[in-house]
Amino acid sequence: MPVAAAGRQLRLSRSAISKYVADLEQSLGVQLLNRTTRHASPKERGQMYFERAFAPLSELDAADQAVAQAQATPSGLLRINAPMSFGTLRLGPVLGDFLERYPEVKLQLVLSDDLLDPVQDGFDVTLRIAELESSSLIAHKITPIDRAVCASADYLASHGTPLHPRDLRKHASLTYGFLLTGNQWKLTGARGDHWIQPTWSLCVNNTEMLRDAAIRGCGIALIPTFIAGEALDKGTLRAVLQDYRTLPLALYAIYPPTRHLSVKVRLFIDFLVEHFGLDAA
């Protein structure tokens, strides 16, 4: 390769390249190039040195390509933590698609409604349905989570239908125990926000149990629509206070900064967005 072309590829001036070659010749104690004012060509020893030096560089390039290929084909263990209800109702039915797409990946899924520590418990990705507080973790919003205030027709017939958030104070409420807002419900209407601390008869850390208790007529519950949707469609639950918006929640994929370069993590998050990111869960 001509010196000028080599300089352009290495982003070095002709004089800098000449100096590096001169330093190498001085170190080896041998002249490697025949030089004229217009041209430089390798001497026999220079050609021998080039061929011997090129071999390990070629091996290094092959190693780089092998690592890049391994990175492009994800493999190994991916540990995921997800909420119980979302895991069983929404994530479980589609995980087979991920495994078929990436057969070298092994998924270890831990379902729990406890707020497990992603770092301490060694999870690559943790799914949370929440209004996230600031943290050192990286959070990727997947989809909004809609919720509905709902109760059974029998309960509403016996206890009346609330027309304003303050009416909830007169009702038995079924609450989820692991929201950052505690047992407070925030409902927003045309005249602003209403924070209600309902009198609860059941507090549990699983929203499927809240749905079932609401269907049985035990009280009024605030439930994600991906859990209550079928009951609402069938009429076994009825939505109330529909003129009021609930506190916005979303499904987030969170992970430690040390995982941000992992191709497995990136592909799994892309998979979540593909399946859940277009519509509210």
PDB file of C-alpha atoms in Angstrom:
ATOM      1  CA  MET A   1       0.000   0.000   0.000  1.00  0.00           C
ATOM      2  CA  PRO A   2       1.415   3.458  -0.913  1.00  0.00           C
ATOM      3  CA  VAL A   3       2.401   5.637   2.025  1.00  0.00           C
ATOM      4  CA  ALA A   4      -0.214   8.282   1.104  1.00  0.00           C
ATOM      5  CA  ALA A   5      -3.005   5.672   1.001  1.00  0.00           C
ATOM      6  CA  ALA A   6      -1.846   4.174   4.283  1.00  0.00           C
ATOM      7  CA  GLY A   7      -1.862   7.655   5.815  1.00  0.00           C
ATOM      8  CA  ARG A   8      -5.448   8.269   4.720  1.00  0.00           C
ATOM      9  CA  GLN A   9      -6.593   4.937   6.174  1.00  0.00           C
ATOM     10  CA  LEU A  10      -4.761   5.500   9.464  1.00  0.00           C
ATOM     11  CA  ARG A  11      -5.512   9.238   9.542  1.00  0.00           C
ATOM     12  CA  LEU A  12      -1.798   9.998   9.835  1.00  0.00           C
ATOM     13  CA  SER A  13       0.384  12.365   7.848  1.00  0.00           C
ATOM     14  CA  ARG A  14       3.103  11.067   5.507  1.00  0.00           C
ATOM     15  CA  SER A  15       5.773  12.527   7.790  1.00  0.00           C
ATOM     16  CA  ALA A  16       4.282  10.804  10.861  1.00  0.00           C
ATOM     17  CA  ILE A  17       4.285   7.430   9.107  1.00  0.00           C
ATOM     18  CA  SER A  18       7.886   7.939   7.955  1.00  0.00           C
ATOM     19  CA  LYS A  19       8.904   8.732  11.539  1.00  0.00           C
ATOM     20  CA  TYR A  20       7.184   5.601  12.922  1.00  0.00           C
ATOM     21  CA  VAL A  21       8.896   3.408  10.301  1.00  0.00           C
ATOM     22  CA  ALA A  22      12.267   5.050  11.017  1.00  0.00           C
ATOM     23  CA  ASP A  23      11.824   4.434  14.748  1.00  0.00           C
ATOM     24  CA  LEU A  24      10.968   0.781  14.055  1.00  0.00           C
ATOM     25  CA  GLU A  25      14.054   0.364  11.851  1.00  0.00           C
ATOM     26  CA  GLN A  26      16.228   1.892  14.547  1.00  0.00           C
ATOM     27  CA  SER A  27      14.734  -0.461  17.132  1.00  0.00           C
ATOM     28  CA  LEU A  28      15.284  -3.524  14.925  1.00  0.00           C
ATOM     29  CA  GLY A  29      18.675  -2.377  13.684  1.00  0.00           C
ATOM     30  CA  VAL A  30      17.764  -3.064  10.061  1.00  0.00           C
ATOM     31  CA  GLN A  31      16.491  -1.042   7.101  1.00  0.00           C
ATOM     32  CA  LEU A  32      13.012  -2.215   6.073  1.00  0.00           C
ATOM     33  CA  LEU A  33      12.283   0.066   3.095  1.00  0.00           C
ATOM     34  CA  ASN A  34      14.005   1.234  -0.070  1.00  0.00           C
ATOM     35  CA  ARG A  35      13.340   4.970  -0.274  1.00  0.00           C
ATOM     36  CA  THR A  36      13.467   7.496  -3.081  1.00  0.00           C
ATOM     37  CA  THR A  37      12.129  11.034  -3.135  1.00  0.00           C
ATOM     38  CA  ARG A  38       8.893   9.790  -4.723  1.00  0.00           C
ATOM     39  CA  HIS A  39       8.504   6.185  -3.656  1.00  0.00           C
ATOM     40  CA  ALA A  40       9.139   3.648  -0.876  1.00  0.00           C
ATOM     41  CA  SER A  41       9.140  -0.122  -1.345  1.00  0.00           C
ATOM     42  CA  PRO A  42       9.901  -2.960   1.096  1.00  0.00           C
ATOM     43  CA  LYS A  43      13.319  -4.546   1.124  1.00  0.00           C
ATOM     44  CA  GLU A  44      13.479  -8.350   1.439  1.00  0.00           C
ATOM     45  CA  ARG A  45      13.759  -8.137   5.233  1.00  0.00           C
ATOM     46  CA  GLY A  46      10.986  -5.551   5.284  1.00  0.00           C
ATOM     47  CA  GLN A  47       8.702  -7.905   3.343  1.00  0.00           C
ATOM     48  CA  MET A  48       9.568 -10.763   5.723  1.00  0.00           C
ATOM     49  CA  TYR A  49       8.825  -8.553   8.730  1.00  0.00           C
ATOM     50  CA  PHE A  50       5.481  -7.516   7.216  1.00  0.00           C
ATOM     51  CA  GLU A  51       4.401 -11.106   6.583  1.00  0.00           C
ATOM     52  CA  ARG A  52       5.351 -12.241  10.084  1.00  0.00           C
ATOM     53  CA  ALA A  53       3.681  -9.230  11.710  1.00  0.00           C
ATOM     54  CA  PHE A  54       0.529  -9.519   9.577  1.00  0.00           C
ATOM     55  CA  ALA A  55      -0.321 -13.044  10.809  1.00  0.00           C
ATOM     56  CA  PRO A  56      -1.196 -12.129  14.435  1.00  0.00           C
ATOM     57  CA  LEU A  57      -3.024  -9.009  13.222  1.00  0.00           C
ATOM     58  CA  SER A  58      -5.113 -11.225  10.962  1.00  0.00           C
ATOM     59  CA  GLU A  59      -5.849 -13.529  13.924  1.00  0.00           C
ATOM     60  CA  LEU A  60      -6.884 -10.502  16.005  1.00  0.00           C
ATOM     61  CA  ASP A  61      -9.272  -9.389  13.265  1.00  0.00           C
ATOM     62  CA  ALA A  62     -10.747 -12.887  13.134  1.00  0.00           C
ATOM     63  CA  ALA A  63     -11.187 -12.809  16.911  1.00  0.00           C
ATOM     64  CA  ASP A  64     -12.986  -9.455  16.652  1.00  0.00           C
ATOM     65  CA  GLN A  65     -15.335 -10.875  14.033  1.00  0.00           C
ATOM     66  CA  ALA A  66     -15.993 -14.001  16.123  1.00  0.00           C
ATOM     67  CA  VAL A  67     -16.921 -11.927  19.177  1.00  0.00           C
ATOM     68  CA  ALA A  68     -19.152  -9.686  17.053  1.00  0.00           C
ATOM     69  CA  GLN A  69     -20.879 -12.768  15.633  1.00  0.00           C
ATOM     70  CA  ALA A  70     -21.398 -14.191  19.120  1.00  0.00           C
ATOM     71  CA  GLN A  71     -22.866 -10.865  20.179  1.00  0.00           C
ATOM     72  CA  ALA A  72     -25.232 -10.967  17.202  1.00  0.00           C
ATOM     73  CA  THR A  73     -26.430 -14.453  18.206  1.00  0.00           C
ATOM     74  CA  PRO A  74     -27.581 -14.113  21.824  1.00  0.00           C
ATOM     75  CA  SER A  75     -27.023 -17.032  24.135  1.00  0.00           C
ATOM     76  CA  GLY A  76     -26.810 -17.883  27.808  1.00  0.00           C
ATOM     77  CA  LEU A  77     -28.976 -17.113  30.832  1.00  0.00           C
ATOM     78  CA  LEU A  78     -31.391 -14.161  31.004  1.00  0.00           C
ATOM     79  CA  ARG A  79     -32.947 -13.614  34.455  1.00  0.00           C
ATOM     80  CA  ILE A  80     -36.242 -11.729  34.505  1.00  0.00           C
ATOM     81  CA  ASN A  81     -38.466 -10.585  37.357  1.00  0.00           C
ATOM     82  CA  ALA A  82     -42.097  -9.671  36.611  1.00  0.00           C
ATOM     83  CA  PRO A  83     -45.330  -9.004  38.523  1.00  0.00           C
ATOM     84  CA  MET A  84     -47.381 -12.139  39.127  1.00  0.00           C
ATOM     85  CA  SER A  85     -50.557 -11.176  37.260  1.00  0.00           C
ATOM     86  CA  PHE A  86     -48.835  -9.565  34.282  1.00  0.00           C
ATOM     87  CA  GLY A  87     -46.510 -12.555  34.077  1.00  0.00           C
ATOM     88  CA  THR A  88     -49.270 -15.155  34.020  1.00  0.00           C
ATOM     89  CA  LEU A  89     -51.839 -13.264  31.939  1.00  0.00           C
ATOM     90  CA  ARG A  90     -49.742 -11.408  29.391  1.00  0.00           C
ATOM     91  CA  LEU A  91     -46.067 -12.377  29.452  1.00  0.00           C
ATOM     92  CA  GLY A  92     -46.437 -16.148  29.770  1.00  0.00           C
ATOM     93  CA  PRO A  93     -48.426 -16.643  26.541  1.00  0.00           C
ATOM     94  CA  VAL A  94     -45.750 -14.924  24.406  1.00  0.00           C
ATOM     95  CA  LEU A  95     -42.496 -16.127  25.987  1.00  0.00           C
ATOM     96  CA  GLY A  96     -42.489 -19.144  23.684  1.00  0.00           C
ATOM     97  CA  ASP A  97     -42.133 -16.759  20.738  1.00  0.00           C
ATOM     98  CA  PHE A  98     -38.970 -15.291  22.272  1.00  0.00           C
ATOM     99  CA  LEU A  99     -37.493 -18.750  22.906  1.00  0.00           C
ATOM    100  CA  GLU A 100     -38.250 -19.840  19.339  1.00  0.00           C
ATOM    101  CA  ARG A 101     -36.641 -16.700  17.980  1.00  0.00           C
ATOM    102  CA  TYR A 102     -33.524 -17.000  20.172  1.00  0.00           C
ATOM    103  CA  PRO A 103     -33.084 -20.709  20.930  1.00  0.00           C
ATOM    104  CA  GLU A 104     -29.639 -20.241  22.521  1.00  0.00           C
ATOM    105  CA  VAL A 105     -31.066 -18.066  25.302  1.00  0.00           C
ATOM    106  CA  LYS A 106     -32.216 -19.643  28.576  1.00  0.00           C
ATOM    107  CA  LEU A 107     -34.923 -17.671  30.390  1.00  0.00           C
ATOM    108  CA  GLN A 108     -35.253 -17.773  34.161  1.00  0.00           C
ATOM    109  CA  LEU A 109     -38.486 -15.984  35.084  1.00  0.00           C
ATOM    110  CA  VAL A 110     -39.290 -15.089  38.699  1.00  0.00           C
ATOM    111  CA  LEU A 111     -42.875 -13.899  39.238  1.00  0.00           C
ATOM    112  CA  SER A 112     -43.417 -11.862  42.373  1.00  0.00           C
ATOM    113  CA  ASP A 113     -45.455  -8.884  43.496  1.00  0.00           C
ATOM    114  CA  ASP A 114     -42.814  -8.078  46.118  1.00  0.00           C
ATOM    115  CA  LEU A 115     -40.490  -5.222  45.213  1.00  0.00           C
ATOM    116  CA  LEU A 116     -37.379  -7.325  44.692  1.00  0.00           C
ATOM    117  CA  ASP A 117     -34.065  -5.533  44.276  1.00  0.00           C
ATOM    118  CA  PRO A 118     -32.904  -5.921  40.646  1.00  0.00           C
ATOM    119  CA  VAL A 119     -29.225  -5.564  41.584  1.00  0.00           C
ATOM    120  CA  GLN A 120     -29.120  -7.493  44.864  1.00  0.00           C
ATOM    121  CA  ASP A 121     -31.182 -10.346  43.399  1.00  0.00           C
ATOM    122  CA  GLY A 122     -29.176 -10.463  40.176  1.00  0.00           C
ATOM    123  CA  PHE A 123     -31.901  -9.842  37.592  1.00  0.00           C
ATOM    124  CA  ASP A 124     -30.990  -8.773  34.075  1.00  0.00           C
ATOM    125  CA  VAL A 125     -34.429  -7.216  33.501  1.00  0.00           C
ATOM    126  CA  THR A 126     -37.131  -6.352  36.035  1.00  0.00           C
ATOM    127  CA  LEU A 127     -40.646  -5.497  34.884  1.00  0.00           C
ATOM    128  CA  ARG A 128     -42.562  -3.052  37.065  1.00  0.00           C
ATOM    129  CA  ILE A 129     -46.056  -1.618  36.796  1.00  0.00           C
ATOM    130  CA  ALA A 130     -45.675   1.684  38.593  1.00  0.00           C
ATOM    131  CA  GLU A 131     -45.223   5.410  38.521  1.00  0.00           C
ATOM    132  CA  LEU A 132     -41.463   5.153  38.891  1.00  0.00           C
ATOM    133  CA  GLU A 133     -39.424   7.236  41.267  1.00  0.00           C
ATOM    134  CA  SER A 134     -35.947   8.392  40.237  1.00  0.00           C
ATOM    135  CA  SER A 135     -33.250   5.779  40.625  1.00  0.00           C
ATOM    136  CA  SER A 136     -29.807   4.777  39.438  1.00  0.00           C
ATOM    137  CA  LEU A 137     -31.399   2.045  37.311  1.00  0.00           C
ATOM    138  CA  ILE A 138     -32.198   2.477  33.633  1.00  0.00           C
ATOM    139  CA  ALA A 139     -35.950   2.439  32.957  1.00  0.00           C
ATOM    140  CA  HIS A 140     -37.508   1.778  29.547  1.00  0.00           C
ATOM    141  CA  LYS A 141     -41.239   2.528  29.296  1.00  0.00           C
ATOM    142  CA  ILE A 142     -42.994  -0.289  27.447  1.00  0.00           C
ATOM    143  CA  THR A 143     -46.695   0.631  27.550  1.00  0.00           C
ATOM    144  CA  PRO A 144     -49.225   2.586  29.610  1.00  0.00           C
ATOM    145  CA  ILE A 145     -51.389   0.585  31.994  1.00  0.00           C
ATOM    146  CA  ASP A 146     -55.045   1.626  32.140  1.00  0.00           C
ATOM    147  CA  ARG A 147     -57.080   1.021  35.291  1.00  0.00           C
ATOM    148  CA  ALA A 148     -60.774   1.052  36.102  1.00  0.00           C
ATOM    149  CA  VAL A 149     -62.738   1.612  39.302  1.00  0.00           C
ATOM    150  CA  CYS A 150     -65.206  -1.250  39.239  1.00  0.00           C
ATOM    151  CA  ALA A 151     -67.620  -3.367  41.241  1.00  0.00           C
ATOM    152  CA  SER A 152     -70.208  -6.065  40.650  1.00  0.00           C
ATOM    153  CA  ALA A 153     -73.770  -5.210  39.684  1.00  0.00           C
ATOM    154  CA  ASP A 154     -75.037  -6.851  42.882  1.00  0.00           C
ATOM    155  CA  TYR A 155     -72.754  -4.724  45.053  1.00  0.00           C
ATOM    156  CA  LEU A 156     -73.816  -1.511  43.302  1.00  0.00           C
ATOM    157  CA  ALA A 157     -77.490  -2.475  43.583  1.00  0.00           C
ATOM    158  CA  SER A 158     -77.096  -3.009  47.334  1.00  0.00           C
ATOM    159  CA  HIS A 159     -74.790  -0.090  48.188  1.00  0.00           C
ATOM    160  CA  GLY A 160     -75.374   2.461  45.452  1.00  0.00           C
ATOM    161  CA  THR A 161     -73.187   3.703  42.610  1.00  0.00           C
ATOM    162  CA  PRO A 162     -70.555   6.353  43.478  1.00  0.00           C
ATOM    163  CA  LEU A 163     -70.916   9.473  41.337  1.00  0.00           C
ATOM    164  CA  HIS A 164     -68.012  11.473  42.796  1.00  0.00           C
ATOM    165  CA  PRO A 165     -64.652  10.287  44.205  1.00  0.00           C
ATOM    166  CA  ARG A 166     -65.670  11.420  47.693  1.00  0.00           C
ATOM    167  CA  ASP A 167     -68.518   8.890  47.568  1.00  0.00           C
ATOM    168  CA  LEU A 168     -65.900   6.123  47.761  1.00  0.00           C
ATOM    169  CA  ARG A 169     -65.463   6.900  51.468  1.00  0.00           C
ATOM    170  CA  LYS A 170     -68.883   5.364  52.069  1.00  0.00           C
ATOM    171  CA  HIS A 171     -68.008   2.100  50.340  1.00  0.00           C
ATOM    172  CA  ALA A 172     -66.003  -0.992  51.168  1.00  0.00           C
ATOM    173  CA  SER A 173     -62.867  -0.848  49.044  1.00  0.00           C
ATOM    174  CA  LEU A 174     -60.539  -3.564  47.814  1.00  0.00           C
ATOM    175  CA  THR A 175     -56.981  -2.265  47.580  1.00  0.00           C
ATOM    176  CA  TYR A 176     -53.613  -3.330  46.247  1.00  0.00           C
ATOM    177  CA  GLY A 177     -50.933  -3.148  48.896  1.00  0.00           C
ATOM    178  CA  PHE A 178     -47.715  -2.415  46.975  1.00  0.00           C
ATOM    179  CA  LEU A 179     -48.324   0.877  45.179  1.00  0.00           C
ATOM    180  CA  LEU A 180     -45.968   3.759  45.939  1.00  0.00           C
ATOM    181  CA  THR A 181     -49.075   5.795  46.826  1.00  0.00           C
ATOM    182  CA  GLY A 182     -50.058   3.221  49.462  1.00  0.00           C
ATOM    183  CA  ASN A 183     -53.820   2.814  49.789  1.00  0.00           C
ATOM    184  CA  GLN A 184     -54.581   6.260  48.391  1.00  0.00           C
ATOM    185  CA  TRP A 185     -56.447   6.527  45.096  1.00  0.00           C
ATOM    186  CA  LYS A 186     -55.936   9.554  42.865  1.00  0.00           C
ATOM    187  CA  LEU A 187     -58.812  10.393  40.507  1.00  0.00           C
ATOM    188  CA  THR A 188     -58.656  13.420  38.206  1.00  0.00           C
ATOM    189  CA  GLY A 189     -61.746  15.123  36.833  1.00  0.00           C
ATOM    190  CA  ALA A 190     -62.707  18.355  35.161  1.00  0.00           C
ATOM    191  CA  ARG A 191     -62.213  20.263  38.430  1.00  0.00           C
ATOM    192  CA  GLY A 192     -58.843  18.804  39.358  1.00  0.00           C
ATOM    193  CA  ASP A 193     -57.365  15.978  41.395  1.00  0.00           C
ATOM    194  CA  HIS A 194     -59.080  14.059  44.162  1.00  0.00           C
ATOM    195  CA  TRP A 195     -56.987  12.013  46.592  1.00  0.00           C
ATOM    196  CA  ILE A 196     -59.126   9.435  48.359  1.00  0.00           C
ATOM    197  CA  GLN A 197     -58.109   7.151  51.203  1.00  0.00           C
ATOM    198  CA  PRO A 198     -60.886   4.556  50.969  1.00  0.00           C
ATOM    199  CA  THR A 199     -61.958   2.395  53.872  1.00  0.00           C
ATOM    200  CA  TRP A 200     -60.740  -1.004  52.784  1.00  0.00           C
ATOM    201  CA  SER A 201     -62.110  -4.405  53.670  1.00  0.00           C
ATOM    202  CA  LEU A 202     -59.411  -6.286  51.753  1.00  0.00           C
ATOM    203  CA  CYS A 203     -55.800  -5.297  51.046  1.00  0.00           C
ATOM    204  CA  VAL A 204     -53.786  -7.822  49.035  1.00  0.00           C
ATOM    205  CA  ASN A 205     -50.693  -7.852  46.862  1.00  0.00           C
ATOM    206  CA  ASN A 206     -52.328  -9.648  43.930  1.00  0.00           C
ATOM    207  CA  THR A 207     -54.785  -7.894  41.628  1.00  0.00           C
ATOM    208  CA  GLU A 208     -56.374 -11.097  40.332  1.00  0.00           C
ATOM    209  CA  MET A 209     -57.586 -11.696  43.882  1.00  0.00           C
ATOM    210  CA  LEU A 210     -58.951  -8.158  43.957  1.00  0.00           C
ATOM    211  CA  ARG A 211     -60.840  -8.821  40.725  1.00  0.00           C
ATOM    212  CA  ASP A 212     -62.296 -12.068  42.067  1.00  0.00           C
ATOM    213  CA  ALA A 213     -63.336 -10.396  45.329  1.00  0.00           C
ATOM    214  CA  ALA A 214     -64.987  -7.566  43.384  1.00  0.00           C
ATOM    215  CA  ILE A 215     -66.879 -10.068  41.228  1.00  0.00           C
ATOM    216  CA  ARG A 216     -68.137 -11.708  44.440  1.00  0.00           C
ATOM    217  CA  GLY A 217     -69.545  -8.380  45.558  1.00  0.00           C
ATOM    218  CA  CYS A 218     -67.055  -7.673  48.349  1.00  0.00           C
ATOM    219  CA  GLY A 219     -66.503  -4.021  47.430  1.00  0.00           C
ATOM    220  CA  ILE A 220     -65.146  -1.537  44.903  1.00  0.00           C
ATOM    221  CA  ALA A 221     -61.691  -2.111  43.420  1.00  0.00           C
ATOM    222  CA  LEU A 222     -59.212  -0.160  41.315  1.00  0.00           C
ATOM    223  CA  ILE A 223     -57.903  -2.770  38.873  1.00  0.00           C
ATOM    224  CA  PRO A 224     -55.733  -2.711  35.719  1.00  0.00           C
ATOM    225  CA  THR A 225     -57.884  -3.314  32.661  1.00  0.00           C
ATOM    226  CA  PHE A 226     -55.677  -6.149  31.430  1.00  0.00           C
ATOM    227  CA  ILE A 227     -56.894  -8.030  34.522  1.00  0.00           C
ATOM    228  CA  ALA A 228     -60.476  -6.763  34.769  1.00  0.00           C
ATOM    229  CA  GLY A 229     -61.137  -6.493  31.015  1.00  0.00           C
ATOM    230  CA  GLU A 230     -62.839  -9.842  30.500  1.00  0.00           C
ATOM    231  CA  ALA A 231     -65.108  -9.371  33.521  1.00  0.00           C
ATOM    232  CA  LEU A 232     -65.999  -5.853  32.321  1.00  0.00           C
ATOM    233  CA  ASP A 233     -66.796  -7.189  28.848  1.00  0.00           C
ATOM    234  CA  LYS A 234     -69.013  -9.934  30.301  1.00  0.00           C
ATOM    235  CA  GLY A 235     -70.724  -7.579  32.716  1.00  0.00           C
ATOM    236  CA  THR A 236     -69.667  -9.414  35.858  1.00  0.00           C
ATOM    237  CA  LEU A 237     -67.914  -6.169  36.765  1.00  0.00           C
ATOM    238  CA  ARG A 238     -69.114  -2.660  35.980  1.00  0.00           C
ATOM    239  CA  ALA A 239     -66.900   0.418  35.694  1.00  0.00           C
ATOM    240  CA  VAL A 240     -67.868   3.446  37.783  1.00  0.00           C
ATOM    241  CA  LEU A 241     -66.611   7.037  37.950  1.00  0.00           C
ATOM    242  CA  GLN A 242     -65.709   6.882  34.259  1.00  0.00           C
ATOM    243  CA  ASP A 243     -65.566  10.676  34.025  1.00  0.00           C
ATOM    244  CA  TYR A 244     -62.457  10.566  36.225  1.00  0.00           C
ATOM    245  CA  ARG A 245     -58.959   9.486  35.202  1.00  0.00           C
ATOM    246  CA  THR A 246     -56.861   7.318  37.490  1.00  0.00           C
ATOM    247  CA  LEU A 247     -53.225   7.950  38.386  1.00  0.00           C
ATOM    248  CA  PRO A 248     -51.251   7.012  35.250  1.00  0.00           C
ATOM    249  CA  LEU A 249     -49.176   3.872  35.531  1.00  0.00           C
ATOM    250  CA  ALA A 250     -46.988   2.145  32.972  1.00  0.00           C
ATOM    251  CA  LEU A 251     -45.136  -1.078  32.427  1.00  0.00           C
ATOM    252  CA  TYR A 252     -41.396  -0.427  32.672  1.00  0.00           C
ATOM    253  CA  ALA A 253     -38.425  -2.630  31.951  1.00  0.00           C
ATOM    254  CA  ILE A 254     -35.675  -1.628  34.358  1.00  0.00           C
ATOM    255  CA  TYR A 255     -32.119  -2.864  34.482  1.00  0.00           C
ATOM    256  CA  PRO A 256     -28.764  -1.909  36.022  1.00  0.00           C
ATOM    257  CA  PRO A 257     -26.467   0.307  33.919  1.00  0.00           C
ATOM    258  CA  THR A 258     -23.998  -2.595  33.761  1.00  0.00           C
ATOM    259  CA  ARG A 259     -26.526  -4.521  31.614  1.00  0.00           C
ATOM    260  CA  HIS A 260     -27.106  -1.797  29.028  1.00  0.00           C
ATOM    261  CA  LEU A 261     -24.660  -3.283  26.507  1.00  0.00           C
ATOM    262  CA  SER A 262     -26.060  -6.809  26.786  1.00  0.00           C
ATOM    263  CA  VAL A 263     -27.565  -7.897  23.492  1.00  0.00           C
ATOM    264  CA  LYS A 264     -29.898 -10.282  25.376  1.00  0.00           C
ATOM    265  CA  VAL A 265     -31.340  -7.409  27.394  1.00  0.00           C
ATOM    266  CA  ARG A 266     -31.717  -5.204  24.328  1.00  0.00           C
ATOM    267  CA  LEU A 267     -33.444  -7.940  22.321  1.00  0.00           C
ATOM    268  CA  PHE A 268     -35.782  -8.827  25.187  1.00  0.00           C
ATOM    269  CA  ILE A 269     -36.844  -5.198  25.606  1.00  0.00           C
ATOM    270  CA  ASP A 270     -37.362  -4.919  21.835  1.00  0.00           C
ATOM    271  CA  PHE A 271     -39.517  -8.056  22.110  1.00  0.00           C
ATOM    272  CA  LEU A 272     -41.631  -6.485  24.885  1.00  0.00           C
ATOM    273  CA  VAL A 273     -42.148  -3.322  22.840  1.00  0.00           C
ATOM    274  CA  GLU A 274     -43.110  -5.417  19.822  1.00  0.00           C
ATOM    275  CA  HIS A 275     -45.784  -7.331  21.760  1.00  0.00           C
ATOM    276  CA  PHE A 276     -47.068  -4.742  24.219  1.00  0.00           C
ATOM    277  CA  GLY A 277     -45.844  -1.335  23.108  1.00  0.00           C
ATOM    278  CA  LEU A 278     -48.557  -0.358  20.616  1.00  0.00           C
ATOM    279  CA  ASP A 279     -51.654  -0.727  22.782  1.00  0.00           C
ATOM    280  CA  ALA A 280     -52.332  -0.226  26.478  1.00  0.00           C
ATOM    281  CA  ALA A 281     -51.863  -3.501  28.350  1.00  0.00           C
TER     282      ALA A 281
END
